XYZ file of C-alpha atoms in Angstrom:
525
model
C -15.588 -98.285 28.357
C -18.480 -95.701 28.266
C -21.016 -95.474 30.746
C -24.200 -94.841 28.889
C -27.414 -92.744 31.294
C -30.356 -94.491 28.922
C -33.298 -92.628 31.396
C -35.711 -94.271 29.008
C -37.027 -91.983 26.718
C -36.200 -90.715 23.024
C -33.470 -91.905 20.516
C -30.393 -93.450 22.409
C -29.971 -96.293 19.777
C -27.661 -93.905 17.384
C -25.553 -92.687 20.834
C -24.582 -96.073 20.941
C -24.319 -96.841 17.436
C -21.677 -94.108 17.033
C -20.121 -95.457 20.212
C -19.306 -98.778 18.811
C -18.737 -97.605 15.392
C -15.513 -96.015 16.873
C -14.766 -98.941 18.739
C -15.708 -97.954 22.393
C -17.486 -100.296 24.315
C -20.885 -99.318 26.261
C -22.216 -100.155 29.346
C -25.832 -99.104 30.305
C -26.679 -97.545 33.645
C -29.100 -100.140 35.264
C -28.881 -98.733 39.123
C -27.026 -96.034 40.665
C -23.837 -97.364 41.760
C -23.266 -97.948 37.922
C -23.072 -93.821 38.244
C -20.174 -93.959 40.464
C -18.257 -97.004 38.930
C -17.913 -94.861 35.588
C -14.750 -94.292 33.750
C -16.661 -91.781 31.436
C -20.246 -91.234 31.763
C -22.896 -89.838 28.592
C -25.862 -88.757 29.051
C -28.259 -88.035 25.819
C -31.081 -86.633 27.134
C -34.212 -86.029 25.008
C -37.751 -84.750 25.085
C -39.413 -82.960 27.824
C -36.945 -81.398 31.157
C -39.959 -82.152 33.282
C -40.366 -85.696 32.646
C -36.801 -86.428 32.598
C -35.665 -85.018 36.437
C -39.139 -87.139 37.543
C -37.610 -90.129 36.058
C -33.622 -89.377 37.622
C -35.651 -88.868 40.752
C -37.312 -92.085 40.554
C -34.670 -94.069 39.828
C -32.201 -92.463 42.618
C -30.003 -91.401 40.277
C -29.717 -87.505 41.079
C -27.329 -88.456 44.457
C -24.780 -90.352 42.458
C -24.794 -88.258 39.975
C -23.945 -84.744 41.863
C -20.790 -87.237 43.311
C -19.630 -88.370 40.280
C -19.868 -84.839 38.907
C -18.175 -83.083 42.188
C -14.997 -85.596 41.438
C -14.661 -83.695 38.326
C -14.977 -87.216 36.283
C -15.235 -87.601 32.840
C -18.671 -86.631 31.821
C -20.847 -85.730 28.484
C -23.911 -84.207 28.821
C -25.973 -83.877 25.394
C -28.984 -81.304 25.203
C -31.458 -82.325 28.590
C -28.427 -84.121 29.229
C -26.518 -80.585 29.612
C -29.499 -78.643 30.708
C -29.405 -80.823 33.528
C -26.612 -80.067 34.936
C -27.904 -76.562 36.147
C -30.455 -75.480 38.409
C -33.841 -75.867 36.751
C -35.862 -74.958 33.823
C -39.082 -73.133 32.504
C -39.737 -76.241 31.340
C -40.252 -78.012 34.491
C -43.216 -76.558 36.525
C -42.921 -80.293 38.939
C -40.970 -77.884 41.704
C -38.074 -81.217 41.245
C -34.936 -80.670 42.509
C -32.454 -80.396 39.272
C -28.559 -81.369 39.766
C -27.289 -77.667 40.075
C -23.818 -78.195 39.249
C -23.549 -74.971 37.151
C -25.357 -71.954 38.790
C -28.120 -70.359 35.769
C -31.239 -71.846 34.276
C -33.464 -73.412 31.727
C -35.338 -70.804 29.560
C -37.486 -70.203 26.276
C -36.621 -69.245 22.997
C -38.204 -65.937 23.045
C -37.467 -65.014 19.214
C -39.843 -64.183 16.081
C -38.053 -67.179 14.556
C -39.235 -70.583 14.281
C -39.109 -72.668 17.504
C -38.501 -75.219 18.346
C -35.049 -74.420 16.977
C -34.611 -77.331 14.351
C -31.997 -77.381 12.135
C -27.928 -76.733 11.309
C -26.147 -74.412 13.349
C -22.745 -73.303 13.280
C -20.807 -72.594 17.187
C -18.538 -69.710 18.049
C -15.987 -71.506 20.244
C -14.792 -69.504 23.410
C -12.329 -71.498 24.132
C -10.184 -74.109 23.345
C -10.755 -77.255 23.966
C -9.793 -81.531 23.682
C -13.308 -82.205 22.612
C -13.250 -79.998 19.523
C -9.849 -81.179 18.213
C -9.626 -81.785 14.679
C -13.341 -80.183 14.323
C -13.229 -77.688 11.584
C -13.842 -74.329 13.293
C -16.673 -73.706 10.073
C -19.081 -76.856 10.964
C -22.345 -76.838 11.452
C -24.002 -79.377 14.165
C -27.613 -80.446 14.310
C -29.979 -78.569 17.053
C -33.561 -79.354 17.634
C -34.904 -77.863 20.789
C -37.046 -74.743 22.623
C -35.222 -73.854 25.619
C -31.544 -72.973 26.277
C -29.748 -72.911 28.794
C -28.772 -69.118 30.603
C -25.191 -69.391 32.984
C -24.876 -67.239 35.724
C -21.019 -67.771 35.077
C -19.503 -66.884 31.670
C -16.422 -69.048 32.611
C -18.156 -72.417 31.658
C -18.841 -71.538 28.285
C -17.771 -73.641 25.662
C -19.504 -72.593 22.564
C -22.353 -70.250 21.673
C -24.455 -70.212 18.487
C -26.243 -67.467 16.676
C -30.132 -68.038 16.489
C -32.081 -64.703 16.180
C -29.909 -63.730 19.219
C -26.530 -65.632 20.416
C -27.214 -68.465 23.439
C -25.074 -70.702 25.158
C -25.172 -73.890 22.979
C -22.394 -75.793 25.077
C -20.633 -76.126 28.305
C -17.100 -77.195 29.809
C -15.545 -77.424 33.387
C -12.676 -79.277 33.568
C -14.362 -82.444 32.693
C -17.252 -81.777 32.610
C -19.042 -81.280 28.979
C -22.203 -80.588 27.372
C -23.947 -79.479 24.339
C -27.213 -78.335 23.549
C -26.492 -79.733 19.891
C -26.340 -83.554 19.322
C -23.466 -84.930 17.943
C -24.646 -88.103 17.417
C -26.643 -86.386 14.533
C -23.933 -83.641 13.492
C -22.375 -86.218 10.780
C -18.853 -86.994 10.634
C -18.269 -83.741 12.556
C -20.454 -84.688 15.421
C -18.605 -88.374 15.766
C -15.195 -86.712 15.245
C -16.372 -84.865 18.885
C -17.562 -88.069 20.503
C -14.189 -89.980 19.193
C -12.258 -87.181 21.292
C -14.393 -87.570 24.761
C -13.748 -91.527 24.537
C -10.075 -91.376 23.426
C -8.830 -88.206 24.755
C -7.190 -88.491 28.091
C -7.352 -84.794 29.384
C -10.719 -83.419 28.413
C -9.648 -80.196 30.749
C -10.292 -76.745 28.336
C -7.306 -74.361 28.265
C -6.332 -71.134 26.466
C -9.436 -68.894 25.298
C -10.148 -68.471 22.099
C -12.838 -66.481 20.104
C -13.954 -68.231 16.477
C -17.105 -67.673 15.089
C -18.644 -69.986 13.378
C -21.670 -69.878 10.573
C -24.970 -69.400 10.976
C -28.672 -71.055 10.250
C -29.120 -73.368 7.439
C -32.146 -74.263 5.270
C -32.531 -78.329 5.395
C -32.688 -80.659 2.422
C -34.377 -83.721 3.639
C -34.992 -87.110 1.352
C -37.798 -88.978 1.834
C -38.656 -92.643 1.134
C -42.153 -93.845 1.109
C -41.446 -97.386 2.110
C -44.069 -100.148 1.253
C -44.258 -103.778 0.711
C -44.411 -104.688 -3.312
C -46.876 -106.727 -4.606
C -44.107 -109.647 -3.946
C -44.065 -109.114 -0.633
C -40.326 -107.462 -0.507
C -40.214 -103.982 1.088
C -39.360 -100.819 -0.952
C -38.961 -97.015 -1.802
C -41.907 -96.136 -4.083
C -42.903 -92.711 -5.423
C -46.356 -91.641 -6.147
C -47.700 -89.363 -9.289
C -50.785 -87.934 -7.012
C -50.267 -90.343 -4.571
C -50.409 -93.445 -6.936
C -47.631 -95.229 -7.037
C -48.595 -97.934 -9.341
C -47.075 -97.749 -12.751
C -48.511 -100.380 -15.594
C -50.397 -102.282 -12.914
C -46.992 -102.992 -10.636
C -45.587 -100.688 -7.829
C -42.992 -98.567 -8.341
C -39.944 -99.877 -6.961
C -37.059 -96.929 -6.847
C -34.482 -98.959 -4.511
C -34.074 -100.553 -0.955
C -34.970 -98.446 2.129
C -31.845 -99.371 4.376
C -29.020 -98.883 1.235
C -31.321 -95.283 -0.530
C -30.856 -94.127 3.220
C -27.144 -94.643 3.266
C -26.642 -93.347 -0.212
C -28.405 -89.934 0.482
C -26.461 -89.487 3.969
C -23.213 -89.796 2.080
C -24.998 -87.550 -0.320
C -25.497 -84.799 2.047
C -28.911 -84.530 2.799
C -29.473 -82.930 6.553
C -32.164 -85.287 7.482
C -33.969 -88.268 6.090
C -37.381 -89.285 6.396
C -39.197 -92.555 6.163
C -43.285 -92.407 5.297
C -44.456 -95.845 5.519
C -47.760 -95.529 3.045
C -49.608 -98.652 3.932
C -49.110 -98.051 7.887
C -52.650 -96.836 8.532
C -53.682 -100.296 7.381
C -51.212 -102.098 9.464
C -50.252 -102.463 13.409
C -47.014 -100.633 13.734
C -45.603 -103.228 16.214
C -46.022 -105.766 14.223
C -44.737 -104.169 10.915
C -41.463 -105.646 11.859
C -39.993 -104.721 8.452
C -39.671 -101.073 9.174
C -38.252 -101.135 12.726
C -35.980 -103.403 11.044
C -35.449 -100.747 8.522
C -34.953 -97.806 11.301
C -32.610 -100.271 13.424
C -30.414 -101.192 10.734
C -30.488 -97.329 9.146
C -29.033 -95.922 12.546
C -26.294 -97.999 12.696
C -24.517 -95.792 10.134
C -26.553 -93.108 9.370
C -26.120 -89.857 11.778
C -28.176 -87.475 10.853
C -31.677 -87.290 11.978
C -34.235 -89.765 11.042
C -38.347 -89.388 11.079
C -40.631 -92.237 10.616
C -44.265 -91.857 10.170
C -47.328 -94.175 9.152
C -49.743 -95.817 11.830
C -48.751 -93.608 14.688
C -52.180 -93.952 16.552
C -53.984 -95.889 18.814
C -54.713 -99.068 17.993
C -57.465 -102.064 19.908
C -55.649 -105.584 18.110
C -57.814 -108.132 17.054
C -57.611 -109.945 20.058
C -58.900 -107.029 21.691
C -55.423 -105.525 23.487
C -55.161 -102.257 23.314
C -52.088 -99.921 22.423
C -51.420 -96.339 22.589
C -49.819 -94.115 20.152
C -47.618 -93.492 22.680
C -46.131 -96.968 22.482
C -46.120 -96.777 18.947
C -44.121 -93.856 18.856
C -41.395 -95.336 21.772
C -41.001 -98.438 20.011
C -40.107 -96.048 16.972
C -37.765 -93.869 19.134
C -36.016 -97.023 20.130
C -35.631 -98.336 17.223
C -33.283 -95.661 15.914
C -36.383 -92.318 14.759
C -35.236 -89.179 16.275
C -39.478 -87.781 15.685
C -42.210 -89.574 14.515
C -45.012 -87.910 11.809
C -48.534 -88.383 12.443
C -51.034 -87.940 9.307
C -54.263 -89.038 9.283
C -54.755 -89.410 13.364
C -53.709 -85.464 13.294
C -56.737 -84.654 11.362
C -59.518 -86.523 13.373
C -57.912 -84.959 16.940
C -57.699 -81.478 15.349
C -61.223 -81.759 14.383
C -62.494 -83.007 17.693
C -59.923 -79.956 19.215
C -61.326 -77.271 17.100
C -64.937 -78.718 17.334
C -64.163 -78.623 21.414
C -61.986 -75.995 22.370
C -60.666 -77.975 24.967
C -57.260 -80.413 25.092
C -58.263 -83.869 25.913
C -54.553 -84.535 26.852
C -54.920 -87.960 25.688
C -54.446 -87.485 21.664
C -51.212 -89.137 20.480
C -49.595 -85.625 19.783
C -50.028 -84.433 23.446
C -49.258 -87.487 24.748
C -46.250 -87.872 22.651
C -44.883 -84.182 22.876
C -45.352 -84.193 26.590
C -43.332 -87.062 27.487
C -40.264 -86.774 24.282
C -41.197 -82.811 23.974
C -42.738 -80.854 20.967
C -39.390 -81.166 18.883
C -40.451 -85.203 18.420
C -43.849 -84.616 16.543
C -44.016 -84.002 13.267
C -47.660 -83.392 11.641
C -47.832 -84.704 7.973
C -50.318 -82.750 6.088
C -51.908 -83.634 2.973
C -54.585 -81.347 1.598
C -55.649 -80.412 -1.966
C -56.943 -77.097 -3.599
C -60.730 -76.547 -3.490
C -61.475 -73.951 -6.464
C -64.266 -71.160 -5.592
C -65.518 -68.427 -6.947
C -65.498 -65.795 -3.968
C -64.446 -66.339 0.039
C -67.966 -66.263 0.691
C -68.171 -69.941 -1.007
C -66.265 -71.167 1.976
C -66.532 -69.069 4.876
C -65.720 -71.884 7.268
C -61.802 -72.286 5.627
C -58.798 -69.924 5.422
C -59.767 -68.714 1.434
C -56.949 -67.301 -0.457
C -56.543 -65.298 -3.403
C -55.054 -67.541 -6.071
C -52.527 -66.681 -8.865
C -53.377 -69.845 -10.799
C -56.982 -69.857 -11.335
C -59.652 -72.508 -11.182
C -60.933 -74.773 -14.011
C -63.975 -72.374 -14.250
C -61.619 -69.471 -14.072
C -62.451 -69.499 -9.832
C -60.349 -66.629 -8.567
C -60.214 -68.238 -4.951
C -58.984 -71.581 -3.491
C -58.863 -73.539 0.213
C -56.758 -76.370 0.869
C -58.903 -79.254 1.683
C -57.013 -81.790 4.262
C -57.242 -85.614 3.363
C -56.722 -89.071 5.111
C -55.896 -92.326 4.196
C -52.927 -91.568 1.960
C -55.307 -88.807 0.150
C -58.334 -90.850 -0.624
C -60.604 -89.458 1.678
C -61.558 -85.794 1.803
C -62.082 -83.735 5.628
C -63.694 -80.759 6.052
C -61.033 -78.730 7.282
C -58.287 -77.090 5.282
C -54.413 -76.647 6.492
C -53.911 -73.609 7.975
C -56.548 -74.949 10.365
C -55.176 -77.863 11.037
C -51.582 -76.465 11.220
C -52.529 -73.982 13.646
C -54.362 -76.854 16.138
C -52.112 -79.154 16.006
C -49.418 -75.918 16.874
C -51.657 -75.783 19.747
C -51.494 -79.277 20.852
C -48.236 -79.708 21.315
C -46.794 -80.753 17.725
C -43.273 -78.984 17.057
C -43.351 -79.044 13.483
C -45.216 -79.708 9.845
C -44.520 -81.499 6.736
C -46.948 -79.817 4.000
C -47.170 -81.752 1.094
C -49.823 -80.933 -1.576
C -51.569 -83.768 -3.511
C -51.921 -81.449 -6.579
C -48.249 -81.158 -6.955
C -47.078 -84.478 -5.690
C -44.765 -86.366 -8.755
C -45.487 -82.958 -11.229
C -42.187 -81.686 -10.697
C -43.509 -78.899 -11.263
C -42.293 -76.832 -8.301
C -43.973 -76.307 -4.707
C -47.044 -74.727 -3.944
C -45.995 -71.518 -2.818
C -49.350 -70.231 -2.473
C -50.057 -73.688 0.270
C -46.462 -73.083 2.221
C -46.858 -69.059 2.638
C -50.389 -69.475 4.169
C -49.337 -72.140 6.486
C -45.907 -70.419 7.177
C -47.818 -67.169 7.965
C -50.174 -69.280 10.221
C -47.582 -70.832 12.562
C -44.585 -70.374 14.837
C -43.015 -73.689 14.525
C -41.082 -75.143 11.650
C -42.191 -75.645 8.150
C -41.393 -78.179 5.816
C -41.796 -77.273 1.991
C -43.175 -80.796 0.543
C -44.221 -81.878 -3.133
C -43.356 -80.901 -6.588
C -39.442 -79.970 -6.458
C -38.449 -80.856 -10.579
C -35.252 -78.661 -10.458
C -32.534 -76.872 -8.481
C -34.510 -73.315 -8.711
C -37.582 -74.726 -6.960
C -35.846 -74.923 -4.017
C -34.080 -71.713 -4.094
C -37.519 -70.085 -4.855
C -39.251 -71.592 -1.714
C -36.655 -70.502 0.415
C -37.188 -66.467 -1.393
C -40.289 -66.416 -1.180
C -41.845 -68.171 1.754
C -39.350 -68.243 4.289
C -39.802 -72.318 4.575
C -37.513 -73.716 7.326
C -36.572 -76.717 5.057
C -37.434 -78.724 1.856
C -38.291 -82.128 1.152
C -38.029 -84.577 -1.774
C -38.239 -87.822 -3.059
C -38.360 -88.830 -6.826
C -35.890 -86.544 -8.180
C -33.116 -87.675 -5.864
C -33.861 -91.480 -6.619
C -33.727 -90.909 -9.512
C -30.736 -88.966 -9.311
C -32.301 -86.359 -11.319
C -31.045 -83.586 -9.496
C -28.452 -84.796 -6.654
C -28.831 -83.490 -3.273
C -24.868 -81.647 -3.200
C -25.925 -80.541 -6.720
C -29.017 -78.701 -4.756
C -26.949 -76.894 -2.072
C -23.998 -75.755 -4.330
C -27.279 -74.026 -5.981
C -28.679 -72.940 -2.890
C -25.092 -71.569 -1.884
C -24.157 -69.844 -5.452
C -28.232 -67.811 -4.055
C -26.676 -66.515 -0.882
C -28.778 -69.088 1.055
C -27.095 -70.483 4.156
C -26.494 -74.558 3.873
C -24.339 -77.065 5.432
């Protein structure tokens, strides 16, 4: 029996999945005296450090929890869920008492690299330990986060891992564990660790060891654009410039629950689902694709974005929603972040046009409560050919090596809405560097000009933007062949890659891509 601290915010659904796929049993915390009636007690925390000790204050759960962790009982901790455990964090500026078991603190990534820190990390273990029995000592586990934790005691370290600079990415005192990284997205690897805190009997660390393990990898994500055929049935499409009609009928690659599966068997690090008719549709009542996310999770664990109609939203009954409780029904349902598309646009415009942070847009209201890591801006712009800068003073101009129709030397990236029908005036590097601003923790750059070409990503689109920001990039649109992706990753430092129609069509499998990337010298899992 596992004792499961749900605190009510982010992606518990795959904890528990992985729980009963290896035959443990869960019971949720509902009041504190579950706390202290725990055989073995996990607690996933996600989001924002802040919001989290406001809510174990609230529900009187810091007491029982600094008794059930003096006892020395069996306990997990997974990223706020470790962080927790110490004294407090830059993160929290509420002056709330944190459970100061371990004696350090909470603090920043302060690195040139991208951050948050999203991705596939190997650990250098430091000692040895139950928890990582059987785990190859070479594995990489999924991090996504922006602070890390900084002991005052070297004895509890577990693990550290190598990001710019080496931090603490996990924890152990006799039973007590935690990692910054979550397992419950680390693949097999990740639920070979959880199977040894459920079944193990003595959790206690013993001799020290030093094994390093491997370092940062570039992510190959699949998506699925997931719509509703003309017959009603729900599907992966793929567009050619965003149509994804073919002889009059839409294109219908394969089911969104079984292309999922087949791609995390495949490999790929993460897995995205766009669903392209959500701006016309209420979220909460597009039952299909929570159905979709709910059923994916079960035995998929690596991490999952969903994005389409992430806004608010008046019904026509006149109830009102927020994005907020768009995006939590989403988190519940099994997403790890949500992307936002067209809503990004209109609140970076009003930002920019402003200066000022309403603090009611979805992507601050979002980020503050489930933390920048959870908001993913999609953006979708196309090129805009002029002659000289001058013809577009208002927009980041650049220098093109693939002139314009009229042999135009120059070219902005013109951001659209509405799955690219409708045109904004503002380009992408704007937008990317607003929504940075207002809380978002990472972008997805497609290009409409590229999108279903296959031929290759727009470098040109990806270095600007890259250049432009200090959170993660996602290459988007145009990948045809293995060398596209090794070239994105040479020449403009993208933190990952994204594609769609040549893996369902099994054009170029995803292992076939990061033997490729490997054979390069570029770091995968």
């Amino acid at each position: 029996m596992i004792t499961l601290l749900d605190y009510g915010a982010g992606n518990v659904r795959s904890v528990a999945n992985a729980i009963e796929k290896l035959g443990g049993k869960i019971k949720f915390v509902t009041r504190p005296s579950d706390i202290l009636d725990a055989q073995k007690l996990l607690f996933p925390g996600v989001g924002n450090y802040e919001n989290m000790i406001k809510i174990l204050h609230e529900k009187d759960y810091i007491h029982p929890l600094r008794e059930y962790l003096k006892a020395d009982k069996p306990f997990f901790g997974i990223c706020l869920g470790m962080q927790a455990l110490f004294e407090g964090s830059e993160e929290d500026l509420s002056g709330n008492e944190s459970l100061g078991i371990f004696k350090g603190s909470v603090k920043q990534f302060r690195t040139k690299l991208a951050v948050p820190h999203i991705g596939w990390n190997g650990v250098n273990l430091r000692k040895d330990s139950p928890v990582f029995k059987g785990v190859a000592h070479d594995t990489k586990f999924y991090f996504v986060h922006s602070y890390h934790i900084v002991p005052a005691n070297e004895s509890v370290v577990l693990t550290t891992t190598t990001y710019d600079y080496e931090f603490v990415s996990s924890v152990q005192k006799g039973n007590i564990i935690g990692t910054q990284f979550h397992p419950e997205k680390s693949g097999n690897s990740g639920i070979k660790l959880l199977k040894n805190f459920i079944y193990q009997k003595d959790l206690k660390s013993r001799k020290k060891v030093n094994i390093k393990g491997t370092g940062f990898s570039k992510r190959i994500i699949a998506c699925l654009d997931v719509r509703a055929n003309d017959n009603g049935d729900l599907v992966v499409t793929k567009g050619d410039q965003y149509d994804v009609r073919q002889k009059g009928n839409v294109r219908n690659l394969g089911k969104p629950v079984e292309l999922a599966g087949r791609y995390y068997k495949e490999g790929a690090d993460e897995i995205t689902f766009l669903n392209i008719t959500g701006f016309r549709d209420f979220p909460l009542k597009d039952m299909p694709m929570i159905d979709v996310l709910e059923k994916t999770s079960r035995n998929v664990f690596v991490p999952l974005t969903i994005g389409g109609g992430i806004r608010d939203y008046t019904d026509n009954k006149g109830k009102s929603y927020t994005a907020l409780e768009v995006a939590a029904r989403y988190f519940r349902s099994g997403a790890d972040k949500i992307s936002i598309g067209s809503d990004a646009v209109y609140i970076a415009e009003e930002y920019i046009k402003t200066g000022k942070k309403s603090g009611k847009s979805s992507i601050e209201q979002i980020s503050r409560i489930y933390g920048n890591q959870a908001v993913v801006i999609s953006i979708d712009p196309k090129r805009v050919y002029v002659h000289s800068p001058c013809d577009a003073k208002k927009h980041h101009v650049i220098k093109t090596d693939f002139p314009g129709p009229d042999n135009e030397a120059y070219c902005w990236y013109q951001c659209t809405v509405q799955g690219g029908r409708i045109t904004r005036d503002i380009d992408a590097v704007a937008l990317a560097k607003a929504c940075q601003d207002l809380g978002a923790g990472e972008i997805l750059l497609n290009c409409i000009d590229k999108d279903g070409t296959n031929s290759g990503f727009d470098l040109e689109l990806i270095l600007a933007v890259k250049n432009a920001v200090l959170i993660p990039v996602i290459a988007s649109s145009g990948a045809g062949c293995e060398d596209h992706f090794v070239e994105v990753f040479e020449k403009t430092n993208a933190d990952a890659a994204l594609a769609a129609g040549i893996f369902h069509r099994k054009e170029v499998p995803i292992q076939r891509v990061k033997d490729y990337l490997a054979k390069n010298k570029i770091e995968v899992r």
